Tab-separated table of C-alpha atoms in Angstrom:
chain	number	residue	atom	x	y	z
A	250	UNK	CA	35.775	69.181	-243.011
A	251	UNK	CA	33.251	68.388	-245.753
A	252	UNK	CA	29.717	67.489	-244.771
A	253	UNK	CA	28.649	63.873	-245.160
A	254	UNK	CA	25.662	64.079	-247.493
A	255	UNK	CA	25.025	60.342	-247.940
A	256	UNK	CA	25.559	57.459	-245.534
A	257	UNK	CA	24.802	53.824	-246.296
A	258	UNK	CA	24.779	51.249	-243.495
A	259	UNK	CA	24.937	47.467	-244.048
A	260	UNK	CA	22.868	47.587	-247.229
A	261	UNK	CA	21.638	44.244	-248.573
A	262	UNK	CA	19.430	43.348	-251.526
A	263	UNK	CA	17.895	39.952	-252.248
A	264	UNK	CA	15.854	38.728	-255.211
A	265	UNK	CA	14.762	35.351	-253.933
A	266	UNK	CA	17.925	33.252	-253.785
A	267	UNK	CA	19.924	35.821	-255.768
A	268	UNK	CA	21.820	38.306	-253.578
A	269	UNK	CA	23.560	40.970	-255.710
A	270	UNK	CA	24.457	43.088	-252.665
A	271	UNK	CA	25.375	41.471	-249.365
A	272	UNK	CA	26.755	44.199	-247.143
A	273	UNK	CA	27.496	47.717	-248.378
A	274	UNK	CA	28.500	50.540	-246.050
A	275	UNK	CA	29.628	53.892	-247.405
A	276	UNK	CA	29.914	57.580	-246.552
A	277	UNK	CA	29.883	60.226	-249.295
A	278	UNK	CA	30.985	63.786	-248.619
A	279	UNK	CA	29.439	66.761	-250.353
A	280	UNK	CA	31.396	67.559	-253.519
A	281	UNK	CA	32.888	64.069	-253.873
A	282	UNK	CA	32.934	62.371	-257.258
A	283	UNK	CA	32.796	58.618	-256.824
A	284	UNK	CA	33.193	56.165	-259.676
A	285	UNK	CA	31.947	52.611	-259.198
A	286	UNK	CA	33.610	49.941	-261.305
A	287	UNK	CA	33.358	46.153	-261.408
A	288	UNK	CA	32.188	43.240	-263.490
A	289	UNK	CA	28.655	42.592	-264.724
A	290	UNK	CA	26.219	41.391	-262.090
A	291	UNK	CA	28.095	42.851	-259.123
A	292	UNK	CA	25.180	45.035	-257.997
A	293	UNK	CA	26.401	48.439	-259.207
A	294	UNK	CA	23.118	49.463	-260.839
A	295	UNK	CA	21.077	47.958	-257.997
A	296	UNK	CA	23.062	50.089	-255.548
A	297	UNK	CA	22.290	53.312	-257.441
A	298	UNK	CA	18.615	52.424	-257.744
A	299	UNK	CA	18.381	51.894	-253.991
A	300	UNK	CA	19.937	55.296	-253.288
A	301	UNK	CA	17.182	56.835	-255.435
A	302	UNK	CA	14.562	54.500	-253.891
A	303	UNK	CA	13.720	52.953	-257.242
A	304	UNK	CA	14.524	49.730	-255.376
A	305	UNK	CA	14.027	49.121	-251.673
A	306	UNK	CA	16.789	47.355	-249.733
A	307	UNK	CA	16.110	44.005	-248.112
A	308	UNK	CA	18.107	45.160	-245.096
A	309	UNK	CA	20.208	48.133	-244.058
A	310	UNK	CA	19.647	51.882	-244.001
A	311	UNK	CA	20.333	54.884	-246.222
A	312	UNK	CA	20.691	58.392	-244.779
A	313	UNK	CA	20.569	61.458	-247.029
A	314	UNK	CA	21.344	64.890	-245.574
A	315	UNK	CA	20.893	63.420	-242.101
A	316	UNK	CA	17.486	61.805	-242.732
A	317	UNK	CA	16.861	58.087	-243.040
A	318	UNK	CA	15.239	57.838	-246.447
A	319	UNK	CA	14.711	54.080	-246.092
A	320	UNK	CA	12.441	54.661	-243.086
A	321	UNK	CA	8.897	53.398	-243.486
A	322	UNK	CA	6.592	55.860	-245.289
A	323	UNK	CA	9.462	58.220	-246.241
A	324	UNK	CA	8.472	59.894	-249.522
A	325	UNK	CA	10.342	58.469	-252.506
A	326	UNK	CA	9.208	61.436	-254.614
A	327	UNK	CA	10.787	63.812	-252.117
A	328	UNK	CA	14.063	61.905	-252.414
A	329	UNK	CA	14.032	61.947	-256.225
A	330	UNK	CA	13.586	65.709	-256.269
A	331	UNK	CA	16.942	66.025	-254.495
A	332	UNK	CA	18.831	63.039	-255.942
A	333	UNK	CA	18.904	63.039	-259.744
A	334	UNK	CA	19.561	59.945	-261.832
A	335	UNK	CA	20.728	59.539	-265.412
A	336	UNK	CA	19.951	56.122	-266.879
A	337	UNK	CA	21.617	53.957	-269.515
A	338	UNK	CA	18.653	54.266	-271.872
A	339	UNK	CA	17.941	58.026	-271.454
A	340	UNK	CA	14.254	57.541	-270.377
A	341	UNK	CA	13.066	60.706	-272.127
A	342	UNK	CA	9.348	61.174	-272.773
A	343	UNK	CA	8.925	60.323	-276.452
A	344	UNK	CA	5.899	62.594	-276.953
A	345	UNK	CA	7.567	65.716	-275.562
A	346	UNK	CA	10.160	67.981	-277.132
A	347	UNK	CA	13.533	68.395	-275.456
A	348	UNK	CA	12.504	71.642	-273.781
A	349	UNK	CA	9.224	70.091	-272.604
A	350	UNK	CA	11.116	67.115	-271.165
A	351	UNK	CA	13.359	69.506	-269.263
A	352	UNK	CA	10.719	71.808	-267.755
A	353	UNK	CA	8.009	69.256	-266.895
A	354	UNK	CA	9.324	68.238	-263.442
A	355	UNK	CA	10.322	71.674	-262.085
A	356	UNK	CA	7.010	73.199	-263.227
A	357	UNK	CA	4.941	70.348	-261.785
A	358	UNK	CA	6.886	69.563	-258.622
A	359	UNK	CA	8.672	72.789	-257.705
A	360	UNK	CA	5.919	75.111	-258.962
A	361	UNK	CA	8.355	77.156	-261.040
A	362	UNK	CA	6.740	79.298	-263.716
A	363	UNK	CA	6.981	77.957	-267.245
A	364	UNK	CA	8.883	81.050	-268.359
A	365	UNK	CA	11.466	80.769	-265.583
A	366	UNK	CA	11.854	77.043	-266.277
A	367	UNK	CA	12.180	77.701	-270.015
A	368	UNK	CA	14.872	80.332	-269.504
A	369	UNK	CA	16.839	78.051	-267.180
A	370	UNK	CA	16.533	75.049	-269.500
A	371	UNK	CA	17.634	77.068	-272.504
A	372	UNK	CA	20.855	78.063	-270.727
A	373	UNK	CA	21.542	74.453	-269.762
A	374	UNK	CA	20.910	73.218	-273.308
A	375	UNK	CA	23.339	75.860	-274.553
A	376	UNK	CA	25.936	74.669	-272.038
A	377	UNK	CA	25.749	71.079	-273.371
A	378	UNK	CA	25.681	72.145	-277.028
A	379	UNK	CA	21.999	71.407	-277.735
A	380	UNK	CA	20.539	74.912	-277.981
A	381	UNK	CA	19.428	74.251	-281.584
A	382	UNK	CA	17.640	71.001	-280.631
A	383	UNK	CA	15.288	72.189	-277.892
A	384	UNK	CA	12.162	71.836	-280.052
A	385	UNK	CA	13.117	68.434	-281.420
A	386	UNK	CA	11.626	65.162	-280.196
A	387	UNK	CA	13.821	62.371	-278.785
A	388	UNK	CA	13.642	60.191	-281.891
A	389	UNK	CA	15.044	63.074	-283.920
A	390	UNK	CA	18.259	63.121	-281.892
A	391	UNK	CA	21.265	60.820	-281.758
A	392	UNK	CA	21.877	58.684	-278.684
A	393	UNK	CA	24.580	61.049	-277.461
A	394	UNK	CA	22.282	64.052	-277.857
A	395	UNK	CA	19.487	62.262	-275.998
A	396	UNK	CA	21.798	61.466	-273.099
A	397	UNK	CA	22.951	65.084	-272.911
A	398	UNK	CA	19.280	66.118	-272.860
A	399	UNK	CA	18.645	63.621	-270.055
A	400	UNK	CA	21.458	65.246	-268.053
A	401	UNK	CA	19.861	68.653	-268.583
A	402	UNK	CA	16.520	67.291	-267.350
A	403	UNK	CA	18.175	66.026	-264.170
A	404	UNK	CA	20.018	69.325	-263.613
A	405	UNK	CA	16.756	71.268	-263.868
A	406	UNK	CA	15.774	69.962	-260.416
A	407	UNK	CA	19.042	71.283	-258.912
A	408	UNK	CA	19.846	67.917	-257.325
A	409	UNK	CA	22.230	67.631	-254.391
A	410	UNK	CA	23.544	64.323	-255.754
A	411	UNK	CA	23.681	63.129	-259.352
A	412	UNK	CA	23.682	59.385	-260.024
A	413	UNK	CA	24.927	58.131	-263.397
A	414	UNK	CA	24.178	54.520	-264.336
A	415	UNK	CA	26.680	53.659	-267.095
A	416	UNK	CA	25.664	56.765	-269.071
A	417	UNK	CA	27.620	55.759	-272.187
A	418	UNK	CA	26.895	52.013	-272.341
A	419	UNK	CA	24.005	52.363	-274.819
A	420	UNK	CA	25.901	54.712	-277.130
A	421	UNK	CA	27.778	54.208	-280.353
A	422	UNK	CA	31.527	54.656	-279.654
A	423	UNK	CA	31.527	57.840	-281.721
A	424	UNK	CA	29.037	59.443	-279.287
A	425	UNK	CA	30.686	58.464	-276.007
A	426	UNK	CA	33.058	61.433	-275.972
A	427	UNK	CA	30.332	64.072	-276.159
A	428	UNK	CA	28.556	62.706	-273.074
A	429	UNK	CA	31.776	62.296	-271.093
A	430	UNK	CA	32.674	65.893	-271.944
A	431	UNK	CA	29.450	67.095	-270.281
A	432	UNK	CA	30.147	65.028	-267.153
A	433	UNK	CA	33.686	66.439	-267.041
A	434	UNK	CA	32.169	69.921	-267.149
A	435	UNK	CA	29.878	69.061	-264.213
A	436	UNK	CA	32.830	67.616	-262.279
A	437	UNK	CA	34.395	71.072	-262.215
A	438	UNK	CA	31.286	72.581	-260.585
A	439	UNK	CA	31.654	70.905	-257.168
A	440	UNK	CA	28.610	68.697	-257.713
A	441	UNK	CA	28.351	65.477	-255.737
A	442	UNK	CA	28.266	62.609	-258.224
A	443	UNK	CA	28.250	58.815	-258.083
A	444	UNK	CA	29.057	57.331	-261.479
A	445	UNK	CA	28.805	53.678	-262.465
A	446	UNK	CA	31.020	53.357	-265.512
A	447	UNK	CA	33.069	50.946	-267.588
A	448	UNK	CA	35.170	53.831	-268.991
A	449	UNK	CA	38.307	53.302	-266.925
A	450	UNK	CA	40.301	56.263	-268.240
A	451	UNK	CA	37.341	58.543	-267.589
A	452	UNK	CA	36.927	57.206	-264.039
A	453	UNK	CA	40.617	57.808	-263.359
A	454	UNK	CA	40.358	61.364	-264.678
A	455	UNK	CA	37.235	62.702	-262.958
A	456	UNK	CA	36.781	60.700	-259.740
A	457	UNK	CA	38.059	61.608	-256.308
A	458	UNK	CA	37.437	58.034	-255.128
A	459	UNK	CA	37.019	54.673	-256.868
A	460	UNK	CA	34.876	51.824	-255.532
A	461	UNK	CA	35.452	48.339	-256.938
A	462	UNK	CA	32.423	46.083	-256.478
A	463	UNK	CA	32.819	42.297	-256.203
A	464	UNK	CA	31.288	39.484	-254.162
A	465	UNK	CA	28.305	41.634	-253.194
A	466	UNK	CA	30.398	44.248	-251.422
A	467	UNK	CA	32.825	47.112	-251.861
A	468	UNK	CA	35.765	44.779	-252.427
A	469	UNK	CA	38.364	47.575	-252.567
A	470	UNK	CA	38.315	51.371	-252.632
A	471	UNK	CA	40.807	54.185	-252.857
A	472	UNK	CA	41.995	57.116	-254.904
A	473	UNK	CA	42.269	56.647	-258.670
A	474	UNK	CA	46.041	56.255	-258.303
A	475	UNK	CA	45.644	53.609	-255.592
A	476	UNK	CA	43.105	51.548	-257.543
A	477	UNK	CA	44.466	51.875	-261.070
A	478	UNK	CA	48.201	51.974	-260.370
A	479	UNK	CA	48.567	49.898	-257.201
A	480	UNK	CA	45.493	47.733	-256.510
A	481	UNK	CA	46.017	45.456	-253.516
A	482	UNK	CA	43.443	42.664	-253.712
A	483	UNK	CA	43.468	39.824	-256.303
A	484	UNK	CA	40.117	40.476	-257.982
A	485	UNK	CA	40.838	44.192	-258.287
A	486	UNK	CA	44.199	43.443	-259.872
A	487	UNK	CA	42.609	41.018	-262.343
A	488	UNK	CA	39.869	43.512	-263.251
A	489	UNK	CA	42.189	46.482	-263.704
A	490	UNK	CA	44.578	44.465	-265.843
A	491	UNK	CA	41.505	43.031	-267.626
A	492	UNK	CA	42.804	39.499	-267.283
A	493	UNK	CA	41.199	36.754	-269.379
A	494	UNK	CA	41.776	33.143	-268.382
A	495	UNK	CA	42.230	29.815	-270.163
A	496	UNK	CA	42.593	26.548	-268.255
A	497	UNK	CA	43.311	23.027	-269.527
A	498	UNK	CA	44.118	19.769	-267.701
A	499	UNK	CA	46.050	16.752	-268.992
A	500	UNK	CA	46.016	13.274	-267.454
A	501	UNK	CA	47.658	11.167	-270.151
A	502	UNK	CA	50.687	11.243	-272.418
A	503	UNK	CA	48.280	10.577	-275.293
A	504	UNK	CA	46.028	13.543	-274.500
A	505	UNK	CA	43.890	15.102	-277.235
A	506	UNK	CA	46.258	17.745	-278.601
A	507	UNK	CA	43.898	18.945	-281.405
A	508	UNK	CA	41.162	19.450	-278.794
A	509	UNK	CA	43.455	21.618	-276.666
A	510	UNK	CA	44.672	23.645	-279.650
A	511	UNK	CA	41.087	24.126	-280.809
A	512	UNK	CA	40.097	25.526	-277.422
A	513	UNK	CA	43.094	27.851	-277.453
A	514	UNK	CA	41.941	29.019	-280.897
A	515	UNK	CA	38.474	29.862	-279.511
A	516	UNK	CA	40.075	31.730	-276.587
A	517	UNK	CA	42.311	33.722	-278.945
A	518	UNK	CA	39.466	34.626	-281.297
A	519	UNK	CA	37.254	35.730	-278.406
A	520	UNK	CA	39.804	38.294	-277.241
A	521	UNK	CA	41.052	39.421	-280.617
A	522	UNK	CA	44.518	37.886	-280.670
A	523	UNK	CA	45.971	37.977	-284.154
A	524	UNK	CA	46.790	34.840	-286.136
A	525	UNK	CA	50.544	35.132	-285.615
A	526	UNK	CA	50.126	35.637	-281.858
A	527	UNK	CA	47.809	32.602	-281.767
A	528	UNK	CA	50.321	30.428	-283.637
A	529	UNK	CA	53.088	31.464	-281.256
A	530	UNK	CA	50.890	30.684	-278.245
A	531	UNK	CA	49.840	27.273	-279.554
A	532	UNK	CA	53.452	26.370	-280.400
A	533	UNK	CA	54.724	27.330	-276.927
A	534	UNK	CA	51.939	25.372	-275.220
A	535	UNK	CA	52.669	22.254	-277.244
A	536	UNK	CA	56.438	22.407	-276.783
A	537	UNK	CA	56.453	23.041	-273.029
A	538	UNK	CA	53.859	20.329	-272.378
A	539	UNK	CA	55.821	17.650	-274.229
A	540	UNK	CA	59.106	18.870	-272.756
A	541	UNK	CA	57.730	18.503	-269.208
A	542	UNK	CA	55.985	15.192	-269.934
A	543	UNK	CA	59.301	13.795	-271.094
A	544	UNK	CA	61.419	15.332	-268.342
A	545	UNK	CA	59.208	14.855	-265.258
A	546	UNK	CA	57.513	11.501	-265.669
A	547	UNK	CA	58.810	7.947	-265.979
A	548	UNK	CA	56.951	5.172	-267.778
A	549	UNK	CA	53.947	4.135	-265.723
A	550	UNK	CA	53.833	7.346	-263.662
A	551	UNK	CA	50.464	8.970	-263.052
A	552	UNK	CA	50.245	12.021	-265.322
A	553	UNK	CA	48.913	15.317	-263.996
A	554	UNK	CA	49.528	18.570	-265.901
A	555	UNK	CA	47.586	21.838	-265.804
A	556	UNK	CA	48.018	24.630	-268.302
A	557	UNK	CA	46.871	28.186	-267.533
A	558	UNK	CA	46.996	31.119	-269.920
A	559	UNK	CA	46.298	34.688	-268.814
A	560	UNK	CA	45.725	37.355	-271.451
A	561	UNK	CA	46.312	40.760	-269.850
A	562	UNK	CA	44.169	42.885	-272.123
A	563	UNK	CA	45.321	46.204	-270.647
A	564	UNK	CA	48.926	45.376	-271.533
A	565	UNK	CA	48.287	43.120	-274.542
A	566	UNK	CA	50.483	40.386	-273.068
A	567	UNK	CA	50.128	36.618	-272.561
A	568	UNK	CA	51.376	34.771	-269.509
A	569	UNK	CA	51.635	30.970	-269.590
A	570	UNK	CA	51.848	28.817	-266.466
A	571	UNK	CA	52.305	25.040	-266.470
A	572	UNK	CA	52.070	22.981	-263.275
A	573	UNK	CA	52.899	19.286	-263.144
A	574	UNK	CA	53.976	16.556	-260.763
A	575	UNK	CA	56.781	14.087	-261.263
A	576	UNK	CA	60.423	14.696	-260.480
A	577	UNK	CA	62.131	18.063	-260.199
A	578	UNK	CA	62.891	19.151	-263.757
A	579	UNK	CA	63.878	22.595	-265.032
A	580	UNK	CA	64.451	22.497	-268.792
A	581	UNK	CA	65.895	25.998	-268.817
A	582	UNK	CA	68.891	24.973	-266.689
A	583	UNK	CA	70.163	22.612	-269.357
A	584	UNK	CA	73.729	23.403	-270.351
A	585	UNK	CA	73.908	22.022	-273.848
A	586	UNK	CA	76.091	23.193	-276.676
A	587	UNK	CA	74.268	25.148	-279.344
A	588	UNK	CA	74.554	22.260	-281.785
A	589	UNK	CA	72.977	19.818	-279.356
A	590	UNK	CA	70.254	22.100	-277.953
A	591	UNK	CA	66.904	20.430	-278.398
A	592	UNK	CA	64.302	21.834	-280.748
A	593	UNK	CA	61.686	22.467	-278.026
A	594	UNK	CA	63.971	24.823	-276.129
A	595	UNK	CA	64.991	26.600	-279.318
A	596	UNK	CA	61.316	27.208	-280.146
A	597	UNK	CA	60.456	28.358	-276.613
A	598	UNK	CA	63.386	30.757	-276.410
A	599	UNK	CA	62.391	32.207	-279.772
A	600	UNK	CA	58.737	32.776	-278.815
A	601	UNK	CA	58.810	33.568	-275.090
A	602	UNK	CA	60.792	35.272	-272.325
A	603	UNK	CA	60.900	35.674	-268.525
A	604	UNK	CA	61.248	31.931	-267.894
A	605	UNK	CA	60.966	30.796	-264.275
A	606	UNK	CA	60.851	27.355	-262.665
A	607	UNK	CA	60.076	26.351	-259.096
A	608	UNK	CA	59.745	22.940	-257.462
A	609	UNK	CA	57.852	22.651	-254.190
A	610	UNK	CA	56.184	19.687	-252.462
A	611	UNK	CA	56.532	17.483	-255.519
A	612	UNK	CA	55.184	20.086	-257.942
A	613	UNK	CA	56.957	21.774	-260.846
A	614	UNK	CA	55.795	25.238	-261.850
A	615	UNK	CA	56.931	26.816	-265.127
A	616	UNK	CA	56.052	30.428	-265.999
A	617	UNK	CA	56.823	32.418	-269.124
A	618	UNK	CA	55.626	35.423	-271.095
A	619	UNK	CA	54.697	34.866	-274.739
A	620	UNK	CA	56.249	37.663	-276.746
A	621	UNK	CA	54.087	39.320	-279.427
A	622	UNK	CA	55.161	38.642	-283.023
């Protein structure tokens, strides 16, 4: 059975009234590769910084290799010699060359000779493809090269855990692959790693366990297959499918249609829907709203209609849901000859599929999938 190298108990962090982490408990076994995913502001970076004692928890305890590192007067420097961290913005010393950046800590803190440190660093730079850049300064390297150098600097201390805080988030897309390739190489060396990342395919590939952060806690965790292929909880499902939401409410037959269509336009532009997909979406929204207004409500009835659109970015699909009161009315059950079929239904059937209707407790619910053009 693998040794538990890190244990976190009821960790909480407060910044005044802001509480990014409410209650985190976790055990990490030696050799595990954990990827942490979740939306912005869910405390992922704060969690890593507390493990490395760059931040102190408001409450809770952290144990590393059996010792409580959050105990009063425990040496933060001692912890950082054994737990390495790679930051979003590299944090290299601008006035030192790459080789000087790499050997500074082991020479100063571990009392390794400069020659031994130099020889070790040179091998590591060769392993990450930077052997010709060791005498360059940070501003002479690309972002991807700087991040690879930062990984070398962390490895020089022979850490027992490596923490990665979104190591590719500050990089041009063309440089992301070179950094991920280095982390993949490290993953094969039985290193214990905790990686905060927004690269979902990478997390699936390298991690042994995925943690999804939400609501100040580990909202759901499991193997990559469990989290990416069969998530169980609603917020995990929405995050994995990368769902984007649009909501609109109508309380009158004479509602502001141009206002609604304008807001749908903004939604579509924000998430990169093409013009033809937008037109199809707007047309379906308009037709189903007027169809249900006419079929569910009598003159003088109180109008209440809500329209929800979900764009599932991972699948490039649009799901439309309309909920309204009034009488039970399912337009898709109409049995009308082709010549008499109304225009709204013809348009909807040409632009959407997977139609469903339910009526429960005085509420109609229509769902459909907008087909791409």
